[in-house]
């Protein structure tokens, strides 16, 4: 009888870390903002007097195999180094505010997440009046996930308003949105 002393086979493999993050549009707009009502940004840049539907104006999609998930962060990059929509014509800023604090007749601007699938919107940006915050010039958590995710998504909405005395002009801002895997 033959006895085999080497009857085990070592098997190994590797799964590389992955992170995929997509922003479906990089230009949105409010159109003409008037003092009597809220104005919502839309992906066609015309804006709307009512909150946009699902998938508008910005949809973020995230996939990662990070064991502890990922975080999506947002920050405001106003030309004036403050937070809000800025007019180079007038030197005026429509200051950032919590999305639920933006109201007709006030000059401000806010952002919030909605329509999340596979991701959790941060309490500070869920548009529910509980601990909502203004966009900042430093990164803030917009959404997260605590485990690997495939095609997690959420929409980002923007709302603005102006006061009757808000100077006329073109107002703009740049939002930076990043995703970081928690490997």
Tab-separated table of N, CA and C in Angstrom:
chain	number	residue	atom	x	y	z
A	1	UNK	N	0.835	-1.158	0.000
A	1	UNK	CA	0.000	0.000	0.000
A	1	UNK	C	0.887	1.231	0.000
A	2	UNK	N	0.587	2.163	-0.926
A	2	UNK	CA	1.325	3.420	-0.970
A	2	UNK	C	0.662	4.433	-0.051
A	3	UNK	N	1.481	5.158	0.680
A	3	UNK	CA	0.985	6.233	1.544
A	3	UNK	C	1.485	7.550	0.968
A	4	UNK	N	0.530	8.439	0.705
A	4	UNK	CA	0.877	9.756	0.153
A	4	UNK	C	1.018	10.715	1.320
A	5	UNK	N	2.183	11.332	1.410
A	5	UNK	CA	2.412	12.242	2.529
A	5	UNK	C	2.115	13.693	2.158
A	6	UNK	N	1.934	13.986	0.903
A	6	UNK	CA	1.682	15.359	0.476
A	6	UNK	C	0.333	15.376	-0.235
A	7	UNK	N	-0.783	15.374	0.556
A	7	UNK	CA	-2.114	15.260	-0.030
A	7	UNK	C	-2.951	16.531	0.107
A	8	UNK	N	-2.306	17.642	0.375
A	8	UNK	CA	-3.027	18.899	0.506
A	8	UNK	C	-2.549	19.883	-0.555
A	9	UNK	N	-3.463	20.693	-1.038
A	9	UNK	CA	-3.152	21.703	-2.042
A	9	UNK	C	-3.529	23.064	-1.468
A	10	UNK	N	-2.580	23.964	-1.415
A	10	UNK	CA	-2.856	25.322	-0.946
A	10	UNK	C	-3.442	26.125	-2.095
A	11	UNK	N	-4.536	26.789	-1.827
A	11	UNK	CA	-5.206	27.597	-2.840
A	11	UNK	C	-5.257	29.035	-2.327
A	12	UNK	N	-4.960	29.986	-3.185
A	12	UNK	CA	-5.026	31.388	-2.760
A	12	UNK	C	-5.619	32.239	-3.871
A	13	UNK	N	-6.052	33.401	-3.510
A	13	UNK	CA	-6.615	34.350	-4.473
A	13	UNK	C	-6.661	35.723	-3.829
A	14	UNK	N	-6.936	36.688	-4.630
A	14	UNK	CA	-6.960	38.060	-4.123
A	14	UNK	C	-8.118	38.806	-4.776
A	15	UNK	N	-8.816	39.622	-3.989
A	15	UNK	CA	-9.833	40.524	-4.506
A	15	UNK	C	-9.315	41.933	-4.276
A	16	UNK	N	-9.059	42.640	-5.348
A	16	UNK	CA	-8.555	44.005	-5.231
A	16	UNK	C	-9.662	44.945	-4.765
A	17	UNK	N	-9.281	45.999	-4.063
A	17	UNK	CA	-10.286	46.972	-3.632
A	17	UNK	C	-10.859	47.717	-4.840
A	18	UNK	N	-12.165	47.966	-4.791
A	18	UNK	CA	-12.813	48.704	-5.872
A	18	UNK	C	-13.663	49.839	-5.304
A	19	UNK	N	-13.720	50.896	-6.054
A	19	UNK	CA	-14.585	52.032	-5.725
A	19	UNK	C	-14.961	52.686	-7.047
A	20	UNK	N	-16.244	52.780	-7.289
A	20	UNK	CA	-16.750	53.436	-8.482
A	20	UNK	C	-17.754	54.493	-8.026
A	21	UNK	N	-17.562	55.722	-8.495
A	21	UNK	CA	-18.440	56.818	-8.096
A	21	UNK	C	-18.760	57.651	-9.325
A	22	UNK	N	-20.035	57.908	-9.545
A	22	UNK	CA	-20.446	58.671	-10.726
A	22	UNK	C	-21.420	59.775	-10.331
A	23	UNK	N	-21.252	60.921	-10.969
A	23	UNK	CA	-22.173	62.048	-10.846
A	23	UNK	C	-22.773	62.218	-12.233
A	24	UNK	N	-24.090	62.116	-12.350
A	24	UNK	CA	-24.689	62.057	-13.683
A	24	UNK	C	-24.716	63.385	-14.435
A	25	UNK	N	-24.577	64.493	-13.754
A	25	UNK	CA	-24.527	65.780	-14.441
A	25	UNK	C	-23.613	66.720	-13.672
A	26	UNK	N	-22.928	67.570	-14.375
A	26	UNK	CA	-22.014	68.498	-13.710
A	26	UNK	C	-22.435	69.955	-13.879
A	27	UNK	N	-23.611	70.179	-14.423
A	27	UNK	CA	-24.140	71.530	-14.548
A	27	UNK	C	-25.627	71.523	-14.230
A	28	UNK	N	-26.016	72.303	-13.233
A	28	UNK	CA	-27.424	72.479	-12.888
A	28	UNK	C	-27.668	73.970	-12.705
A	29	UNK	N	-28.923	74.365	-12.717
A	29	UNK	CA	-29.196	75.784	-12.558
A	29	UNK	C	-30.574	76.066	-12.010
A	30	UNK	N	-30.707	77.278	-11.449
A	30	UNK	CA	-31.973	77.744	-10.889
A	30	UNK	C	-32.791	78.541	-11.894
A	31	UNK	N	-32.200	78.927	-13.011
A	31	UNK	CA	-32.896	79.834	-13.918
A	31	UNK	C	-33.020	81.183	-13.241
A	32	UNK	N	-34.155	81.855	-13.420
A	32	UNK	CA	-34.390	83.159	-12.800
A	32	UNK	C	-35.018	82.969	-11.426
A	33	UNK	N	-34.378	83.531	-10.407
A	33	UNK	CA	-34.852	83.421	-9.026
A	33	UNK	C	-35.593	84.718	-8.691
A	34	UNK	N	-36.843	84.608	-8.257
A	34	UNK	CA	-37.622	85.784	-7.877
A	34	UNK	C	-37.911	85.760	-6.388
A	35	UNK	N	-38.226	86.924	-5.845
A	35	UNK	CA	-38.361	87.049	-4.389
A	35	UNK	C	-39.634	86.439	-3.814
A	36	UNK	N	-40.589	86.081	-4.621
A	36	UNK	CA	-41.854	85.603	-4.081
A	36	UNK	C	-41.955	84.114	-3.827
A	37	UNK	N	-40.933	83.340	-4.188
A	37	UNK	CA	-41.081	81.885	-4.088
A	37	UNK	C	-39.726	81.194	-3.999
A	38	UNK	N	-39.777	79.942	-3.588
A	38	UNK	CA	-38.576	79.107	-3.617
A	38	UNK	C	-38.262	78.759	-5.066
A	39	UNK	N	-36.984	78.505	-5.327
A	39	UNK	CA	-36.563	78.091	-6.667
A	39	UNK	C	-35.678	76.865	-6.517
A	40	UNK	N	-35.939	75.831	-7.304
A	40	UNK	CA	-35.188	74.580	-7.254
A	40	UNK	C	-34.337	74.453	-8.513
A	41	UNK	N	-33.114	73.982	-8.347
A	41	UNK	CA	-32.226	73.750	-9.487
A	41	UNK	C	-32.711	72.535	-10.265
A	42	UNK	N	-32.506	72.582	-11.572
A	42	UNK	CA	-32.831	71.460	-12.441
A	42	UNK	C	-31.640	71.173	-13.350
A	43	UNK	N	-31.606	69.984	-13.893
A	43	UNK	CA	-30.485	69.595	-14.747
A	43	UNK	C	-30.505	70.307	-16.095
A	44	UNK	N	-31.637	70.871	-16.489
A	44	UNK	CA	-31.673	71.641	-17.740
A	44	UNK	C	-31.287	73.108	-17.508
A	45	UNK	N	-30.936	73.453	-16.291
A	45	UNK	CA	-30.506	74.785	-15.825
A	45	UNK	C	-31.595	75.848	-15.871
A	46	UNK	N	-32.834	75.477	-16.211
A	46	UNK	CA	-33.934	76.445	-16.237
A	46	UNK	C	-34.537	76.678	-14.861
A	47	UNK	N	-34.328	75.733	-13.941
A	47	UNK	CA	-34.914	75.843	-12.617
A	47	UNK	C	-36.403	75.563	-12.629
A	48	UNK	N	-36.964	75.447	-11.408
A	48	UNK	CA	-38.381	75.138	-11.272
A	48	UNK	C	-38.905	75.728	-9.972
A	49	UNK	N	-40.194	76.036	-9.961
A	49	UNK	CA	-40.839	76.527	-8.751
A	49	UNK	C	-41.269	75.413	-7.833
A	50	UNK	N	-41.105	74.168	-8.253
A	50	UNK	CA	-41.451	73.038	-7.390
A	50	UNK	C	-40.273	72.070	-7.312
A	51	UNK	N	-40.239	71.323	-6.239
A	51	UNK	CA	-39.140	70.372	-6.030
A	51	UNK	C	-39.078	69.386	-7.196
A	52	UNK	N	-37.882	69.129	-7.706
A	52	UNK	CA	-37.747	68.210	-8.844
A	52	UNK	C	-38.059	66.770	-8.447
A	53	UNK	N	-38.469	65.996	-9.417
A	53	UNK	CA	-38.767	64.592	-9.181
A	53	UNK	C	-37.512	63.764	-9.006
A	54	UNK	N	-37.693	62.480	-8.783
A	54	UNK	CA	-36.566	61.578	-8.607
A	54	UNK	C	-35.693	61.577	-9.857
A	55	UNK	N	-34.373	61.555	-9.636
A	55	UNK	CA	-33.423	61.556	-10.734
A	55	UNK	C	-33.029	62.945	-11.198
A	56	UNK	N	-33.549	63.992	-10.550
A	56	UNK	CA	-33.245	65.356	-10.963
A	56	UNK	C	-32.974	66.194	-9.714
A	57	UNK	N	-32.040	67.081	-9.674
A	57	UNK	CA	-31.170	67.437	-10.776
A	57	UNK	C	-29.884	66.627	-10.841
A	58	UNK	N	-29.404	66.086	-9.707
A	58	UNK	CA	-28.116	65.380	-9.691
A	58	UNK	C	-28.328	63.998	-9.082
A	59	UNK	N	-27.878	62.965	-9.775
A	59	UNK	CA	-27.911	61.615	-9.205
A	59	UNK	C	-26.485	61.127	-9.017
A	60	UNK	N	-26.204	60.647	-7.811
A	60	UNK	CA	-24.905	60.071	-7.479
A	60	UNK	C	-25.057	58.557	-7.423
A	61	UNK	N	-24.080	57.826	-7.953
A	61	UNK	CA	-24.106	56.362	-7.917
A	61	UNK	C	-22.771	55.870	-7.386
A	62	UNK	N	-22.825	54.973	-6.405
A	62	UNK	CA	-21.628	54.481	-5.718
A	62	UNK	C	-21.626	52.964	-5.640
A	63	UNK	N	-20.487	52.371	-5.973
A	63	UNK	CA	-20.258	50.937	-5.769
A	63	UNK	C	-18.889	50.774	-5.139
A	64	UNK	N	-18.790	49.917	-4.147
A	64	UNK	CA	-17.496	49.619	-3.540
A	64	UNK	C	-17.558	48.259	-2.860
A	65	UNK	N	-16.401	47.610	-2.791
A	65	UNK	CA	-16.307	46.363	-2.040
A	65	UNK	C	-15.590	46.585	-0.712
A	66	UNK	N	-15.474	47.837	-0.279
A	66	UNK	CA	-14.850	48.145	1.009
A	66	UNK	C	-15.656	47.508	2.128
A	67	UNK	N	-14.978	46.781	3.005
A	67	UNK	CA	-15.651	46.048	4.074
A	67	UNK	C	-16.504	46.950	4.959
A	68	UNK	N	-16.043	48.162	5.206
A	68	UNK	CA	-16.798	49.096	6.046
A	68	UNK	C	-17.554	50.129	5.229
A	69	UNK	N	-17.761	49.882	3.939
A	69	UNK	CA	-18.571	50.758	3.103
A	69	UNK	C	-17.835	51.988	2.612
A	70	UNK	N	-18.541	53.105	2.600
A	70	UNK	CA	-17.986	54.336	2.043
A	70	UNK	C	-18.745	55.537	2.578
A	71	UNK	N	-18.175	56.684	2.349
A	71	UNK	CA	-18.819	57.946	2.723
A	71	UNK	C	-18.774	58.874	1.509
A	72	UNK	N	-19.857	59.605	1.296
A	72	UNK	CA	-19.923	60.628	0.256
A	72	UNK	C	-19.941	61.974	0.966
A	73	UNK	N	-19.032	62.858	0.557
A	73	UNK	CA	-18.934	64.158	1.197
A	73	UNK	C	-19.160	65.277	0.189
A	74	UNK	N	-19.595	66.410	0.720
A	74	UNK	CA	-19.960	67.565	-0.086
A	74	UNK	C	-19.317	68.805	0.513
A	75	UNK	N	-18.878	69.721	-0.351
A	75	UNK	CA	-18.423	71.021	0.134
A	75	UNK	C	-18.704	72.079	-0.909
A	76	UNK	N	-18.802	73.291	-0.434
A	76	UNK	CA	-19.075	74.461	-1.249
A	76	UNK	C	-17.751	75.134	-1.580
A	77	UNK	N	-17.602	75.581	-2.804
A	77	UNK	CA	-16.353	76.197	-3.226
A	77	UNK	C	-16.636	77.568	-3.842
A	78	UNK	N	-17.340	78.397	-3.105
A	78	UNK	CA	-17.723	79.722	-3.570
A	78	UNK	C	-16.494	80.539	-3.952
A	79	UNK	N	-16.585	81.303	-5.011
A	79	UNK	CA	-15.495	82.160	-5.476
A	79	UNK	C	-15.054	83.159	-4.409
A	80	UNK	N	-15.973	83.542	-3.534
A	80	UNK	CA	-15.703	84.542	-2.506
A	80	UNK	C	-15.157	83.930	-1.220
A	81	UNK	N	-14.875	82.640	-1.221
A	81	UNK	CA	-14.351	81.907	-0.051
A	81	UNK	C	-15.334	81.865	1.111
A	82	UNK	N	-16.597	82.153	0.850
A	82	UNK	CA	-17.657	81.936	1.832
A	82	UNK	C	-18.578	80.891	1.235
A	83	UNK	N	-19.586	80.513	1.949
A	83	UNK	CA	-20.466	79.471	1.458
A	83	UNK	C	-21.759	80.068	0.901
A	84	UNK	N	-22.063	79.769	-0.340
A	84	UNK	CA	-23.287	80.249	-0.964
A	84	UNK	C	-23.099	80.567	-2.427
A	85	UNK	N	-24.161	81.042	-3.051
A	85	UNK	CA	-24.110	81.481	-4.441
A	85	UNK	C	-23.554	82.896	-4.473
A	86	UNK	N	-22.559	83.138	-5.307
A	86	UNK	CA	-21.866	84.427	-5.322
A	86	UNK	C	-22.030	85.132	-6.662
A	87	UNK	N	-22.234	86.445	-6.610
A	87	UNK	CA	-22.310	87.251	-7.824
A	87	UNK	C	-21.049	88.096	-7.936
A	88	UNK	N	-20.254	87.818	-8.957
A	88	UNK	CA	-19.069	88.655	-9.183
A	88	UNK	C	-19.482	90.042	-9.667
A	89	UNK	N	-20.685	90.151	-10.247
A	89	UNK	CA	-21.195	91.446	-10.711
A	89	UNK	C	-21.387	92.417	-9.545
A	90	UNK	N	-21.922	91.908	-8.438
A	90	UNK	CA	-22.304	92.778	-7.318
A	90	UNK	C	-21.492	92.546	-6.048
A	91	UNK	N	-20.727	91.440	-6.016
A	91	UNK	CA	-20.001	91.100	-4.796
A	91	UNK	C	-20.921	90.600	-3.696
A	92	UNK	N	-22.089	90.112	-4.069
A	92	UNK	CA	-23.098	89.660	-3.116
A	92	UNK	C	-23.143	88.132	-3.066
A	93	UNK	N	-23.347	87.596	-1.874
A	93	UNK	CA	-23.490	86.150	-1.694
A	93	UNK	C	-24.885	85.820	-1.191
A	94	UNK	N	-25.532	84.850	-1.834
A	94	UNK	CA	-26.744	84.251	-1.279
A	94	UNK	C	-26.232	83.169	-0.341
A	95	UNK	N	-26.212	83.461	0.938
A	95	UNK	CA	-25.559	82.599	1.923
A	95	UNK	C	-26.175	81.210	1.980
A	96	UNK	N	-25.328	80.228	2.267
A	96	UNK	CA	-25.801	78.866	2.474
A	96	UNK	C	-26.648	78.804	3.730
A	97	UNK	N	-27.659	77.960	3.672
A	97	UNK	CA	-28.541	77.734	4.820
A	97	UNK	C	-28.978	76.279	4.787
A	98	UNK	N	-29.465	75.795	5.900
A	98	UNK	CA	-30.063	74.458	5.892
A	98	UNK	C	-31.202	74.462	4.880
A	99	UNK	N	-31.366	73.391	4.132
A	99	UNK	CA	-32.376	73.361	3.070
A	99	UNK	C	-33.765	73.679	3.598
A	100	UNK	N	-34.076	73.250	4.812
A	100	UNK	CA	-35.393	73.500	5.382
A	100	UNK	C	-35.540	74.926	5.898
A	101	UNK	N	-34.444	75.678	5.972
A	101	UNK	CA	-34.503	77.077	6.419
A	101	UNK	C	-34.614	78.049	5.252
A	102	UNK	N	-34.425	77.573	4.033
A	102	UNK	CA	-34.558	78.440	2.867
A	102	UNK	C	-36.043	78.752	2.692
A	103	UNK	N	-36.368	80.038	2.679
A	103	UNK	CA	-37.774	80.413	2.531
A	103	UNK	C	-37.906	81.615	1.616
A	104	UNK	N	-39.056	81.711	0.970
A	104	UNK	CA	-39.318	82.813	0.048
A	104	UNK	C	-39.116	84.134	0.775
A	105	UNK	N	-38.456	85.072	0.106
A	105	UNK	CA	-38.224	86.391	0.687
A	105	UNK	C	-36.919	86.511	1.442
A	106	UNK	N	-36.193	85.397	1.584
A	106	UNK	CA	-34.870	85.436	2.215
A	106	UNK	C	-33.828	85.105	1.158
A	107	UNK	N	-32.649	85.655	1.302
A	107	UNK	CA	-31.596	85.432	0.305
A	107	UNK	C	-30.675	84.315	0.783
A	108	UNK	N	-30.993	83.073	0.394
A	108	UNK	CA	-30.115	81.968	0.758
A	108	UNK	C	-30.275	80.783	-0.184
A	109	UNK	N	-29.505	79.741	0.126
A	109	UNK	CA	-29.320	78.621	-0.798
A	109	UNK	C	-28.992	77.379	0.031
A	110	UNK	N	-29.613	76.241	-0.285
A	110	UNK	CA	-29.356	75.019	0.472
A	110	UNK	C	-29.328	73.785	-0.416
A	111	UNK	N	-28.807	72.697	0.148
A	111	UNK	CA	-28.716	71.422	-0.560
A	111	UNK	C	-29.242	70.316	0.334
A	112	UNK	N	-29.783	69.283	-0.289
A	112	UNK	CA	-30.252	68.128	0.480
A	112	UNK	C	-30.262	66.882	-0.397
A	113	UNK	N	-30.218	65.721	0.265
A	113	UNK	CA	-30.291	64.446	-0.424
A	113	UNK	C	-31.706	63.902	-0.374
A	114	UNK	N	-32.050	63.092	-1.354
A	114	UNK	CA	-33.370	62.455	-1.407
A	114	UNK	C	-33.273	61.192	-2.246
A	115	UNK	N	-34.310	60.370	-2.191
A	115	UNK	CA	-34.427	59.201	-3.056
A	115	UNK	C	-33.225	58.264	-2.956
A	116	UNK	N	-32.793	57.981	-1.736
A	116	UNK	CA	-31.623	57.108	-1.540
A	116	UNK	C	-31.992	55.641	-1.723
A	117	UNK	N	-31.078	54.899	-2.333
A	117	UNK	CA	-31.221	53.460	-2.493
A	117	UNK	C	-29.863	52.824	-2.184
A	118	UNK	N	-29.788	52.032	-1.125
A	118	UNK	CA	-28.544	51.380	-0.746
A	118	UNK	C	-27.590	52.285	0.016
A	119	UNK	N	-27.949	53.544	0.195
A	119	UNK	CA	-27.138	54.520	0.929
A	119	UNK	C	-28.016	55.171	1.995
A	120	UNK	N	-27.383	55.705	3.015
A	120	UNK	CA	-28.115	56.420	4.058
A	120	UNK	C	-27.740	57.894	4.000
A	121	UNK	N	-28.732	58.748	3.822
A	121	UNK	CA	-28.495	60.189	3.789
A	121	UNK	C	-28.204	60.658	5.210
A	122	UNK	N	-27.168	61.474	5.367
A	122	UNK	CA	-26.809	62.008	6.682
A	122	UNK	C	-27.957	62.854	7.225
A	123	UNK	N	-28.173	62.782	8.523
A	123	UNK	CA	-29.239	63.552	9.166
A	123	UNK	C	-29.152	65.035	8.817
A	124	UNK	N	-27.943	65.538	8.656
A	124	UNK	CA	-27.748	66.963	8.390
A	124	UNK	C	-28.189	67.389	6.982
A	125	UNK	N	-28.392	66.429	6.089
A	125	UNK	CA	-28.801	66.762	4.721
A	125	UNK	C	-30.033	65.985	4.260
A	126	UNK	N	-30.878	65.547	5.204
A	126	UNK	CA	-32.041	64.752	4.804
A	126	UNK	C	-33.329	65.555	4.649
A	127	UNK	N	-33.259	66.874	4.808
A	127	UNK	CA	-34.376	67.772	4.517
A	127	UNK	C	-35.607	67.461	5.368
A	128	UNK	N	-35.383	67.204	6.668
A	128	UNK	CA	-36.522	66.883	7.538
A	128	UNK	C	-36.672	67.841	8.724
A	129	UNK	N	-35.954	68.936	8.723
A	129	UNK	CA	-35.998	69.957	9.780
A	129	UNK	C	-35.350	69.528	11.098
A	130	UNK	N	-34.815	68.326	11.170
A	130	UNK	CA	-34.135	67.866	12.374
A	130	UNK	C	-32.634	67.888	12.129
A	131	UNK	N	-31.952	68.843	12.718
A	131	UNK	CA	-30.489	68.962	12.637
A	131	UNK	C	-29.969	69.200	11.225
A	132	UNK	N	-30.804	69.741	10.340
A	132	UNK	CA	-30.326	70.082	8.993
A	132	UNK	C	-29.300	71.203	9.099
A	133	UNK	N	-28.298	71.188	8.208
A	133	UNK	CA	-27.221	72.182	8.256
A	133	UNK	C	-27.016	72.822	6.886
A	134	UNK	N	-26.328	73.946	6.897
A	134	UNK	CA	-25.950	74.640	5.673
A	134	UNK	C	-24.719	73.987	5.065
A	135	UNK	N	-24.582	74.113	3.769
A	135	UNK	CA	-23.371	73.668	3.084
A	135	UNK	C	-22.214	74.504	3.613
A	136	UNK	N	-21.057	73.895	3.749
A	136	UNK	CA	-19.881	74.570	4.277
A	136	UNK	C	-18.759	74.549	3.240
A	137	UNK	N	-17.725	75.344	3.487
A	137	UNK	CA	-16.555	75.311	2.609
A	137	UNK	C	-15.590	74.204	3.019
A	138	UNK	N	-15.943	73.434	4.047
A	138	UNK	CA	-15.191	72.230	4.410
A	138	UNK	C	-16.084	71.020	4.139
A	139	UNK	N	-15.476	69.870	3.908
A	139	UNK	CA	-16.256	68.682	3.569
A	139	UNK	C	-17.164	68.264	4.719
A	140	UNK	N	-18.411	67.897	4.357
A	140	UNK	CA	-19.409	67.399	5.295
A	140	UNK	C	-19.982	66.106	4.721
A	141	UNK	N	-20.356	65.186	5.599
A	141	UNK	CA	-20.939	63.925	5.142
A	141	UNK	C	-22.331	64.159	4.589
A	142	UNK	N	-22.528	63.760	3.346
A	142	UNK	CA	-23.827	63.828	2.684
A	142	UNK	C	-24.563	62.500	2.819
A	143	UNK	N	-23.836	61.399	2.654
A	143	UNK	CA	-24.440	60.071	2.731
A	143	UNK	C	-23.346	59.057	3.022
A	144	UNK	N	-23.761	57.865	3.450
A	144	UNK	CA	-22.787	56.819	3.740
A	144	UNK	C	-23.441	55.453	3.621
A	145	UNK	N	-22.591	54.452	3.701
A	145	UNK	CA	-23.024	53.062	3.739
A	145	UNK	C	-21.993	52.329	4.585
A	146	UNK	N	-22.426	51.363	5.392
A	146	UNK	CA	-21.531	50.702	6.340
A	146	UNK	C	-21.050	49.329	5.885
A	147	UNK	N	-21.294	48.974	4.636
A	147	UNK	CA	-20.909	47.658	4.110
A	147	UNK	C	-20.694	47.804	2.598
A	148	UNK	N	-20.146	46.786	1.945
A	148	UNK	CA	-20.031	46.870	0.493
A	148	UNK	C	-21.391	47.157	-0.154
A	149	UNK	N	-21.374	47.871	-1.256
A	149	UNK	CA	-22.627	48.239	-1.923
A	149	UNK	C	-22.417	48.199	-3.431
A	150	UNK	N	-23.452	47.817	-4.140
A	150	UNK	CA	-23.418	47.815	-5.600
A	150	UNK	C	-24.511	48.750	-6.110
A	151	UNK	N	-24.092	49.782	-6.807
A	151	UNK	CA	-25.016	50.760	-7.395
A	151	UNK	C	-25.925	51.443	-6.382
A	152	UNK	N	-25.373	51.785	-5.213
A	152	UNK	CA	-26.115	52.622	-4.275
A	152	UNK	C	-26.276	53.988	-4.910
A	153	UNK	N	-27.398	54.639	-4.674
A	153	UNK	CA	-27.621	55.927	-5.323
A	153	UNK	C	-28.410	56.884	-4.444
A	154	UNK	N	-28.304	58.148	-4.765
A	154	UNK	CA	-29.145	59.176	-4.175
A	154	UNK	C	-29.149	60.383	-5.083
A	155	UNK	N	-30.184	61.197	-4.928
A	155	UNK	CA	-30.279	62.445	-5.670
A	155	UNK	C	-29.882	63.591	-4.753
A	156	UNK	N	-29.266	64.610	-5.326
A	156	UNK	CA	-28.936	65.829	-4.598
A	156	UNK	C	-29.792	66.944	-5.179
A	157	UNK	N	-30.546	67.616	-4.317
A	157	UNK	CA	-31.391	68.729	-4.736
A	157	UNK	C	-30.866	70.025	-4.144
A	158	UNK	N	-31.088	71.113	-4.857
A	158	UNK	CA	-30.649	72.438	-4.433
A	158	UNK	C	-31.842	73.371	-4.461
A	159	UNK	N	-31.967	74.196	-3.414
A	159	UNK	CA	-33.074	75.133	-3.312
A	159	UNK	C	-32.519	76.517	-2.999
A	160	UNK	N	-33.151	77.545	-3.550
A	160	UNK	CA	-32.694	78.911	-3.300
A	160	UNK	C	-33.885	79.850	-3.167
A	161	UNK	N	-33.593	81.031	-2.648
A	161	UNK	CA	-34.586	82.099	-2.547
A	161	UNK	C	-33.834	83.416	-2.487
A	162	UNK	N	-34.513	84.484	-2.847
A	162	UNK	CA	-33.922	85.814	-2.752
A	162	UNK	C	-34.886	86.759	-2.060
A	163	UNK	N	-34.342	87.810	-1.490
A	163	UNK	CA	-35.143	88.863	-0.886
A	163	UNK	C	-35.448	89.909	-1.954
A	164	UNK	N	-36.425	90.761	-1.708
A	164	UNK	CA	-36.768	91.805	-2.661
A	164	UNK	C	-35.607	92.742	-2.941
A	165	UNK	N	-34.702	92.915	-1.971
A	165	UNK	CA	-33.573	93.828	-2.135
A	165	UNK	C	-32.290	93.126	-2.586
A	166	UNK	N	-32.372	91.845	-2.941
A	166	UNK	CA	-31.175	91.141	-3.422
A	166	UNK	C	-30.730	91.765	-4.742
A	167	UNK	N	-29.463	92.197	-4.827
A	167	UNK	CA	-28.987	92.846	-6.056
A	167	UNK	C	-29.110	91.933	-7.281
A	168	UNK	N	-29.506	92.532	-8.388
A	168	UNK	CA	-29.605	91.805	-9.659
A	168	UNK	C	-28.213	91.390	-10.119
A	169	UNK	N	-28.117	90.247	-10.745
A	169	UNK	CA	-26.841	89.781	-11.268
A	169	UNK	C	-26.854	88.282	-11.459
A	170	UNK	N	-25.775	87.778	-12.004
A	170	UNK	CA	-25.601	86.337	-12.186
A	170	UNK	C	-24.908	85.789	-10.945
A	171	UNK	N	-25.466	84.739	-10.361
A	171	UNK	CA	-24.929	84.117	-9.153
A	171	UNK	C	-24.488	82.697	-9.500
A	172	UNK	N	-23.366	82.273	-8.943
A	172	UNK	CA	-22.882	80.926	-9.233
A	172	UNK	C	-22.123	80.353	-8.047
A	173	UNK	N	-21.873	79.082	-8.123
A	173	UNK	CA	-21.161	78.363	-7.079
A	173	UNK	C	-20.658	77.053	-7.680
A	174	UNK	N	-19.720	76.431	-7.011
A	174	UNK	CA	-19.250	75.106	-7.395
A	174	UNK	C	-19.332	74.204	-6.172
A	175	UNK	N	-19.985	73.075	-6.320
A	175	UNK	CA	-20.030	72.075	-5.256
A	175	UNK	C	-19.058	70.959	-5.615
A	176	UNK	N	-18.278	70.538	-4.648
A	176	UNK	CA	-17.379	69.412	-4.832
A	176	UNK	C	-17.971	68.240	-4.067
A	177	UNK	N	-18.142	67.115	-4.747
A	177	UNK	CA	-18.718	65.913	-4.135
A	177	UNK	C	-17.723	64.780	-4.345
A	178	UNK	N	-17.303	64.151	-3.242
A	178	UNK	CA	-16.328	63.053	-3.338
A	178	UNK	C	-16.853	61.824	-2.612
A	179	UNK	N	-16.334	60.672	-2.992
A	179	UNK	CA	-16.650	59.415	-2.308
A	179	UNK	C	-15.339	58.781	-1.858
A	180	UNK	N	-15.343	58.258	-0.641
A	180	UNK	CA	-14.156	57.612	-0.091
A	180	UNK	C	-14.544	56.233	0.450
A	181	UNK	N	-13.864	55.192	-0.031
A	181	UNK	CA	-14.096	53.850	0.474
A	181	UNK	C	-13.477	53.683	1.851
A	182	UNK	N	-14.137	52.918	2.692
A	182	UNK	CA	-13.629	52.655	4.054
A	182	UNK	C	-13.076	51.232	4.090
A	183	UNK	N	-11.875	51.087	3.501
A	183	UNK	CA	-11.252	49.768	3.385
A	183	UNK	C	-10.541	49.381	4.671
